[in-house]
Tab-separated table of C-alpha atoms in Angstrom:
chain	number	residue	atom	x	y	z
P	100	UNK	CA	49.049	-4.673	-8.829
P	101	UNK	CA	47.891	-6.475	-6.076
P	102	UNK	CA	49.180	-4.545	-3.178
P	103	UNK	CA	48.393	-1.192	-5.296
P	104	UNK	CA	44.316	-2.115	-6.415
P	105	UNK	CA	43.999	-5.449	-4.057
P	106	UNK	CA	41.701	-7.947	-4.985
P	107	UNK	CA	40.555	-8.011	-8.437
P	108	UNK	CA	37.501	-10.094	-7.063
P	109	UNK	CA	36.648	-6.930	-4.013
P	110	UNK	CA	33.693	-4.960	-4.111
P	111	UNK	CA	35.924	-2.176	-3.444
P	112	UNK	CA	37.124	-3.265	-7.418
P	113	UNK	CA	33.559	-3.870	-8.234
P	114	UNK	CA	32.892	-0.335	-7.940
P	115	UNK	CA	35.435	1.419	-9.741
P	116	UNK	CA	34.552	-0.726	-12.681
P	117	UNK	CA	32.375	0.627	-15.134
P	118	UNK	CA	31.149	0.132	-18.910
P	119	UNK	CA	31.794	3.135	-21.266
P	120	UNK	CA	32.369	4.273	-24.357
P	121	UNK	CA	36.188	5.473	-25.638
P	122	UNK	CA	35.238	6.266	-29.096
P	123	UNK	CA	35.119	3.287	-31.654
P	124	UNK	CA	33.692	0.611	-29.323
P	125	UNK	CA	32.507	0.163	-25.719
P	126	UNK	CA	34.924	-1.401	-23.523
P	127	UNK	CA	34.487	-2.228	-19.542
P	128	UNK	CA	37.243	-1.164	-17.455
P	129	UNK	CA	38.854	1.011	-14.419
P	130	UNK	CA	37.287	3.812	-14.570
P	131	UNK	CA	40.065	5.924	-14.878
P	132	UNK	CA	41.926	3.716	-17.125
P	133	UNK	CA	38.687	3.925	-19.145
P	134	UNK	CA	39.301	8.266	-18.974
P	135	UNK	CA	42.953	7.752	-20.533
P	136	UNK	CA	41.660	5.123	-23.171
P	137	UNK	CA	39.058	7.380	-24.572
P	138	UNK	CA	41.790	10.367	-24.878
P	139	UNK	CA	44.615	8.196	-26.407
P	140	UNK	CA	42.213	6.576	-28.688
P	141	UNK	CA	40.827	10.159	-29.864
P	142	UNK	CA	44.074	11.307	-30.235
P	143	UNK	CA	44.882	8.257	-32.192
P	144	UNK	CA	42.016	8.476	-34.343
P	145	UNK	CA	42.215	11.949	-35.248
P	146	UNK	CA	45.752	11.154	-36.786
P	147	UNK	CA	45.063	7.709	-38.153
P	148	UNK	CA	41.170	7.995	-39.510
P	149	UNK	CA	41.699	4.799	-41.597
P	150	UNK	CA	41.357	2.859	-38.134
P	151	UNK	CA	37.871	3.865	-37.685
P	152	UNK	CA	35.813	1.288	-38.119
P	153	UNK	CA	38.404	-1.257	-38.374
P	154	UNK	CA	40.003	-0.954	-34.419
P	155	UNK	CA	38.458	-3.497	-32.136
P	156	UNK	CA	38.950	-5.045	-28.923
P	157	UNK	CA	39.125	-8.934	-27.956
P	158	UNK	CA	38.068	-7.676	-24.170
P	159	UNK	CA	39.755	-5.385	-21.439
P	160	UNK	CA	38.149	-6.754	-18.402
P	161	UNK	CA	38.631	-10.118	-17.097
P	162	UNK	CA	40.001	-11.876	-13.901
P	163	UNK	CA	42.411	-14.369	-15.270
P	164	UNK	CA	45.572	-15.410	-14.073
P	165	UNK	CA	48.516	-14.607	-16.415
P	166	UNK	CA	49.633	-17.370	-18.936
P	167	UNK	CA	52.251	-18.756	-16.088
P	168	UNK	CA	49.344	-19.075	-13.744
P	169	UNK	CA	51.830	-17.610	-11.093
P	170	UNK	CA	49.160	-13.988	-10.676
P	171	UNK	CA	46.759	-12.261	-11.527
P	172	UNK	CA	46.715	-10.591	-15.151
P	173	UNK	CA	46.705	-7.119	-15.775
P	174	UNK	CA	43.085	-7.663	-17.321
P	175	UNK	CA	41.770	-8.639	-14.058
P	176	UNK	CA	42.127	-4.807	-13.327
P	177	UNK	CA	40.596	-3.560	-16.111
P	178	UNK	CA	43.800	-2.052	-16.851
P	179	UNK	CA	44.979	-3.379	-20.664
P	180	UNK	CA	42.791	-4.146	-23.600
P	181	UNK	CA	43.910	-6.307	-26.557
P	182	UNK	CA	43.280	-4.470	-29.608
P	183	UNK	CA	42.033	-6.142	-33.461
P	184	UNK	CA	42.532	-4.676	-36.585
P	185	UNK	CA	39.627	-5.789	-38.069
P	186	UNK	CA	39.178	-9.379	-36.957
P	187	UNK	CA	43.246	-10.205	-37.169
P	188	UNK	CA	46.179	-10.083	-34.499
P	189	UNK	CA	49.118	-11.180	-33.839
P	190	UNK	CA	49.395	-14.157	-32.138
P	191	UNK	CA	50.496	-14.510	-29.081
P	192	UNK	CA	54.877	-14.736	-28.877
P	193	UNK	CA	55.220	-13.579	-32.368
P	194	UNK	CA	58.034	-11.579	-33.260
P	195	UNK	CA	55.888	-9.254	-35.645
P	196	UNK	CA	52.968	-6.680	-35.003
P	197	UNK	CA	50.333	-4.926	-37.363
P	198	UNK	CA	50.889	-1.339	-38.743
P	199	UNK	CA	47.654	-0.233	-37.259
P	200	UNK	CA	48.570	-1.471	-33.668
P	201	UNK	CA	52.196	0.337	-34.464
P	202	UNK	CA	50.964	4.060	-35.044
P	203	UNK	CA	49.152	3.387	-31.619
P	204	UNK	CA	52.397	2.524	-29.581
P	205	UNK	CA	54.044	5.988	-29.080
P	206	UNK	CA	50.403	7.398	-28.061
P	207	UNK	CA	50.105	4.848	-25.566
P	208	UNK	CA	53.528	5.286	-24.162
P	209	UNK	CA	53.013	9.132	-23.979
P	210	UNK	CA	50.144	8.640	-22.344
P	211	UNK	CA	51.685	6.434	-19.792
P	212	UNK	CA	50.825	2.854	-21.248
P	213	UNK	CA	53.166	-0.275	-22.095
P	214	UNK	CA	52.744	-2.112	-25.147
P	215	UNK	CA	53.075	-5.769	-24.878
P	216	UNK	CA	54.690	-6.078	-28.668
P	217	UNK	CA	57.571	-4.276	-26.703
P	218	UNK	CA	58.262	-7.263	-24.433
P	219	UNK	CA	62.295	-8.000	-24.419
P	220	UNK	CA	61.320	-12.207	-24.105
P	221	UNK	CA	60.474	-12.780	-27.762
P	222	UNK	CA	58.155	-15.714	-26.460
P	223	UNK	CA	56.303	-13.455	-24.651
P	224	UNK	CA	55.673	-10.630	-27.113
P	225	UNK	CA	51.975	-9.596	-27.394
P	226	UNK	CA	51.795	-7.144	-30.006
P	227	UNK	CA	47.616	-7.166	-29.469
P	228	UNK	CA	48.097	-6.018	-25.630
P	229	UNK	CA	48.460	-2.581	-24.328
P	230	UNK	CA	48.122	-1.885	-20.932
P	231	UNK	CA	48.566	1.049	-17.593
P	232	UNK	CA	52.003	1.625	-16.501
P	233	UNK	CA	52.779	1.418	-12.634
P	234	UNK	CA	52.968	5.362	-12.552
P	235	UNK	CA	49.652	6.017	-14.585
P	236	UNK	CA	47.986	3.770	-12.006
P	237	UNK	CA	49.712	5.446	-8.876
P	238	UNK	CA	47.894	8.699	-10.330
P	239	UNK	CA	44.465	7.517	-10.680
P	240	UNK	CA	44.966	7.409	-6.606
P	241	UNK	CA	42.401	4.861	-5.634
């Protein structure tokens, strides 16, 4: 993502971050990432109304290096969210998921997200994470 958004730090980044609404919560964010949120998450609720009020976020937006320490997360972007189900998730390398976050995985993936519960390491499955695929980002053209 680096040689696609550069810095995470820039003010170039700075600017095409925003705070907005997509529906059940506020999250901060790319902007356009933001856009696609907000119209999977409809999409999801519409279909799935017993996650509204129980879908949450444990943040979208933060410059962190990945676990390994070897770059920069995809968070850094503002380009994947971890998602609650209520106050629960999965932890981090477990081999199971939620239903709720389920149901969400082939809206995301239509839409042109990954899911990190689909992670082929089993140590590195992260059923909470959902984040912009290469090609969705390519089309926001920043």
């Amino acid at each position: 993502m680096m040689a696609l958004l550069g810095d995470p730090n820039s003010q170039r980044m700075k600017g095409l971050t925003a705070t907005e609404s997509v529906g059940p919560f506020r999250a901060t964010g790319l902007k356009p990432a933001l856009a696609s949120l907000r119209s999977v998450l409809a999409t999801v609720l519409r279909k799935y109304p017993t996650l509204n009020g129980i879908l949450g976020y444990n943040g979208m937006h933060l410059i962190r290096k990945t676990r390994n320490g070897a770059s920069y997360s995809n968070h850094s972007w503002g380009i994947a969210i971890d998602f609650v189900i209520g106050v629960d998730a999965p932890p981090y390398g477990a081999g199971y998921s939620m239903r709720g976050l389920d149901v969400m995985v082939p809206h995301f993936h239509r839409a042109g997200w990954y899911w990190g519960g689909g992670y082929r390491s089993i140590g590195r499955k992260d059923a909470m994470h959902f984040e912009c695929g290469l090609a969705l980002v390519r089309s926001f053209q920043l």
